[in-house]
Coordinates of N, CA, C and O in Angstrom, one line a residue:
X1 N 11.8 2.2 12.5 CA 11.0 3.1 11.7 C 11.7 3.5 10.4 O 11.1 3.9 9.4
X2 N 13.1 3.5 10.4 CA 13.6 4.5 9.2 C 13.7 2.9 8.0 O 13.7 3.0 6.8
X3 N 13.8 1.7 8.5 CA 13.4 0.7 7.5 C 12.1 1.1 6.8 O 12.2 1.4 5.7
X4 N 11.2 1.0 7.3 CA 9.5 1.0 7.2 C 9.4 2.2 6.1 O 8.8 2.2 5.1
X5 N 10.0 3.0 6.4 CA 10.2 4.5 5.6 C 10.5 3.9 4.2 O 9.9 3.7 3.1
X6 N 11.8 3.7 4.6 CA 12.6 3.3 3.0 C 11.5 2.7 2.4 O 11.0 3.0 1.3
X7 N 11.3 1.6 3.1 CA 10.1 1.0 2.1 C 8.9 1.2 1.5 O 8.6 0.8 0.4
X8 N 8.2 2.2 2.4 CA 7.6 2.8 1.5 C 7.6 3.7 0.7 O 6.7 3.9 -0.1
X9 N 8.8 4.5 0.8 CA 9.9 5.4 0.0 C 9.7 4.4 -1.7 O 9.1 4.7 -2.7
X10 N 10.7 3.3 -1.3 CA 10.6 2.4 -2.2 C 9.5 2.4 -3.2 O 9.7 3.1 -4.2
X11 N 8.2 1.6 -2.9 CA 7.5 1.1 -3.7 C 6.6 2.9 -3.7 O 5.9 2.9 -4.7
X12 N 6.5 4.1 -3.1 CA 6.0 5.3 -3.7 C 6.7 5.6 -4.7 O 6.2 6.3 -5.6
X13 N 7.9 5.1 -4.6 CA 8.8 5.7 -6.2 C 8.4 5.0 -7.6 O 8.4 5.6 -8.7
X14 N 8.0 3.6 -7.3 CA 7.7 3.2 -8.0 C 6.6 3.3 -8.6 O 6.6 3.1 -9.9
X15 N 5.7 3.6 -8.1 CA 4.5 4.1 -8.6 C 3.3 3.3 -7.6 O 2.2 3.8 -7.3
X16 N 3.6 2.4 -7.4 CA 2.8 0.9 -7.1 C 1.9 1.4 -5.7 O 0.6 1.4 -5.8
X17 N 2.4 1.8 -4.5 CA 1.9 2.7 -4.1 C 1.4 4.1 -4.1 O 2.2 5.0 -3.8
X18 N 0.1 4.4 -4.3 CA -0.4 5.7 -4.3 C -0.2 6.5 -2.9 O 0.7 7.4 -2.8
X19 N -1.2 6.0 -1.6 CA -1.2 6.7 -0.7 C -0.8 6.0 0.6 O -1.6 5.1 0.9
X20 N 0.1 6.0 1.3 CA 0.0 5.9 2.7 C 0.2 6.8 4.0 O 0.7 7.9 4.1
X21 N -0.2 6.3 4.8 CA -0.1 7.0 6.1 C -0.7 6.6 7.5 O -1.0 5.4 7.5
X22 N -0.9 6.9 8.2 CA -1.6 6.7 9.5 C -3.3 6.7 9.6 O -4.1 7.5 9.0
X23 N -3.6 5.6 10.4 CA -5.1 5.8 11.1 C -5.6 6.6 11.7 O -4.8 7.5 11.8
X24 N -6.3 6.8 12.2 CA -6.6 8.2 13.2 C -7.9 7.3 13.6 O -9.0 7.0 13.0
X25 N -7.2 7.2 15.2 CA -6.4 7.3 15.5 C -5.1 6.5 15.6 O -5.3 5.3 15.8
X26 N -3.8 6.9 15.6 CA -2.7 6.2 14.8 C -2.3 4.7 15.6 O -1.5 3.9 15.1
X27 N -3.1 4.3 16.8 CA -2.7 3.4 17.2 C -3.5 2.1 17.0 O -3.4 1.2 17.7
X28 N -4.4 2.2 15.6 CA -5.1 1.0 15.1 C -4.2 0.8 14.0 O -4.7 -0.2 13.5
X29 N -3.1 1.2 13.3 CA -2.0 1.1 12.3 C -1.9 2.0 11.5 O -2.0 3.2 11.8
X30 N -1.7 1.5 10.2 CA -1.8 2.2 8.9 C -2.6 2.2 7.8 O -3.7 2.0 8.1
X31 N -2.5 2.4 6.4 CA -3.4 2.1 5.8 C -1.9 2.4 4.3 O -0.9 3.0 4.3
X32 N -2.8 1.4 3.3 CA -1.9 1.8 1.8 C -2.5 1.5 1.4 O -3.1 0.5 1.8
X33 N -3.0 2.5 -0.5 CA -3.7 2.3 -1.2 C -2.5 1.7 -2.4 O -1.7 2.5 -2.7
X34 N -2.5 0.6 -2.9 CA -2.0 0.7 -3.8 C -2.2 -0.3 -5.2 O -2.6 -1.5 -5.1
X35 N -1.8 0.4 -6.6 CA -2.4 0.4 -7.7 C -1.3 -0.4 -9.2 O -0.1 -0.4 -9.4
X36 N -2.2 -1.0 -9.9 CA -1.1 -1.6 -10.8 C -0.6 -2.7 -10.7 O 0.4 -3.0 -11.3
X37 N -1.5 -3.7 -9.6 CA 0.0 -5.4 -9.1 C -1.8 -5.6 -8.6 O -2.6 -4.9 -8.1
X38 N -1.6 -7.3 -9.1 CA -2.1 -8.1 -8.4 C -2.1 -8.2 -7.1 O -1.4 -7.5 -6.4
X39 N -2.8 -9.1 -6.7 CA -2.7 -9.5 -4.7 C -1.9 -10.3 -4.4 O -1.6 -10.5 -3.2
X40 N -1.1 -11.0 -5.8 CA -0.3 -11.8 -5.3 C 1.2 -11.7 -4.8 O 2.0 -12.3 -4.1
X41 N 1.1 -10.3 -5.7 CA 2.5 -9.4 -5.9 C 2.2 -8.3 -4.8 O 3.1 -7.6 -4.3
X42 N 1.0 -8.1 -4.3 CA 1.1 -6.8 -3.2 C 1.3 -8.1 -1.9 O 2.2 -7.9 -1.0
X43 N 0.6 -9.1 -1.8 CA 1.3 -10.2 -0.5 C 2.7 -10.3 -0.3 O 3.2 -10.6 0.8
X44 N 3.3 -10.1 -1.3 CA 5.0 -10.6 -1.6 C 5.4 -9.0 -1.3 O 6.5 -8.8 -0.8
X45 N 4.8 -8.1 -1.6 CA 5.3 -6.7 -1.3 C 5.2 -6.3 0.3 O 6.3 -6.1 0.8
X46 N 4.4 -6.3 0.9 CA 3.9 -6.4 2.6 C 4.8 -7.3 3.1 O 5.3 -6.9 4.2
X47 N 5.3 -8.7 2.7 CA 5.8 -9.1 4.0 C 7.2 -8.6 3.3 O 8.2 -9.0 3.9
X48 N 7.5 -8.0 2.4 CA 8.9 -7.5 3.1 C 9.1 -6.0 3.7 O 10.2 -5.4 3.8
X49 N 8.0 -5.4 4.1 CA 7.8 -4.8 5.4 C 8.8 -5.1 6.4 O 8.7 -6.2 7.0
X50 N 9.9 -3.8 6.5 CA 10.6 -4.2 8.1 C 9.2 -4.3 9.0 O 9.0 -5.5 9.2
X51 N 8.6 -3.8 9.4 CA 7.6 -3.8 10.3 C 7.2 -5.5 10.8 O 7.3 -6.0 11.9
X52 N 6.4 -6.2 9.2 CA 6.3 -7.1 9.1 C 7.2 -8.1 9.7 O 6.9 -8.8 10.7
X53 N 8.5 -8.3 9.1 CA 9.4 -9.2 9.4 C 10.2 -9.2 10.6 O 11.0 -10.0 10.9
X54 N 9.9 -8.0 11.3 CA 9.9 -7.9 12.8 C 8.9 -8.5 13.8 O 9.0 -8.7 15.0
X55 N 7.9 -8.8 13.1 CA 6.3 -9.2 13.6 C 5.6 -8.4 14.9 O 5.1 -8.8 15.9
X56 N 6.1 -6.9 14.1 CA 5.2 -5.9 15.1 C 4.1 -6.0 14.3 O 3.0 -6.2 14.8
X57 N 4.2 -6.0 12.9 CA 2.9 -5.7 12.2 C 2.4 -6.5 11.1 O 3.2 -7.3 10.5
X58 N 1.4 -6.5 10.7 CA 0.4 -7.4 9.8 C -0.7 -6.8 8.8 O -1.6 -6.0 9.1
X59 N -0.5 -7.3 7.7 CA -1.1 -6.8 6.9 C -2.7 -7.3 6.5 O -3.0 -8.5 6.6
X60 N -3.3 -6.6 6.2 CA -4.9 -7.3 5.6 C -5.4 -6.5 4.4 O -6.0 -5.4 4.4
X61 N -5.1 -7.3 3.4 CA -5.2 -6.7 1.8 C -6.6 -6.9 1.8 O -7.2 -7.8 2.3
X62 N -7.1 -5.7 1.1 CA -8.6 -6.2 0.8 C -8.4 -5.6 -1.2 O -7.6 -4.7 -1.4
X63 N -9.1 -6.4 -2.2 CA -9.1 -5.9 -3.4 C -10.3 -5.7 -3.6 O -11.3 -6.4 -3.2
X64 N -10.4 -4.2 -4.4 CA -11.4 -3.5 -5.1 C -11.3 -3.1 -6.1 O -10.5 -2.3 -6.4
X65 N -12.3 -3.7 -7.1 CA -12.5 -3.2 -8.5 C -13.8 -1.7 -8.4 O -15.0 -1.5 -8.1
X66 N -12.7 -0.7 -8.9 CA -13.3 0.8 -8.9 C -14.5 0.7 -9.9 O -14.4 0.2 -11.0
X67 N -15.3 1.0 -9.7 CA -16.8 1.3 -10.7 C -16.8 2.3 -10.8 O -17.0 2.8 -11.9
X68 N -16.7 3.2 -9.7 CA -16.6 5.0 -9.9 C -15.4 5.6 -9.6 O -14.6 4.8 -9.0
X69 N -14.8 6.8 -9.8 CA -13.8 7.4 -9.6 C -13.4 8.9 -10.3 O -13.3 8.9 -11.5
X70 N -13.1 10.2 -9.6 CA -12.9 11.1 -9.7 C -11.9 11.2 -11.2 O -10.8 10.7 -11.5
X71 N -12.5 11.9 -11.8 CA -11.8 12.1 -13.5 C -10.5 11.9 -12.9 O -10.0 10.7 -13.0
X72 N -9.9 12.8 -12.1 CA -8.7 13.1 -11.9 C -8.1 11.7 -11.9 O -7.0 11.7 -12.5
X73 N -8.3 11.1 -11.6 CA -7.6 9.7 -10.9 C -7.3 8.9 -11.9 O -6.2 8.3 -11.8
X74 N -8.2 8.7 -13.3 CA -8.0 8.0 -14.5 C -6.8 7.0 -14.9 O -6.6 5.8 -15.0
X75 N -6.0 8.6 -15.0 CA -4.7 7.7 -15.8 C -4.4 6.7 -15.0 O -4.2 5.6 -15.5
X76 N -4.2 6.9 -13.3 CA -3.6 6.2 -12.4 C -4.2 5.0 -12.1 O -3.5 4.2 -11.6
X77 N -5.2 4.7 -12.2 CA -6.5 3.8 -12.5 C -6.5 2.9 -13.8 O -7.2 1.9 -13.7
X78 N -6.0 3.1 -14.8 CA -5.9 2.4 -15.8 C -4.3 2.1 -16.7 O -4.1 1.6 -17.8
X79 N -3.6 2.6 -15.9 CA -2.5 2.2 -16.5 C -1.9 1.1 -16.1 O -0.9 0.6 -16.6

């Protein structure tokens, strides 16, 4: 667990990740939104997941292009 942390410690510092956390209920995984990187660079981001490279866990990227979105969110949305 305290790998899995750092890492997302990691990439939240960087910006690249916005939100993560748990499912609810927590035992279908987790979930991360994150913003700024292609899919090819968020694939290469996920599997160095301790989680991942232990092969407890697995990732399934989905991409979305935003059409709507809370003013608030803007900057983080277009930079």
């Amino acid at each position: 667990m305290p790998g899995h942390v750092a890492y997302l410690e990691r990439h939240h510092a960087t910006g690249v990740f916005l939100i993560s956390g748990q499912t609810v209920p927590p035992s279908q995984g987790g979930a991360i939104i994150a913003c700024g990187i292609d899919r090819t660079d968020v694939e290469l981001i996920t599997g160095e997941d301790p989680f991942v490279i232990a092969g407890v866990a697995q990732y399934s990227v989905t991409t979305i292009q935003a059409g709507r979105h809370h003013p608030a969110l803007a900057a983080l949305l277009t930079r």
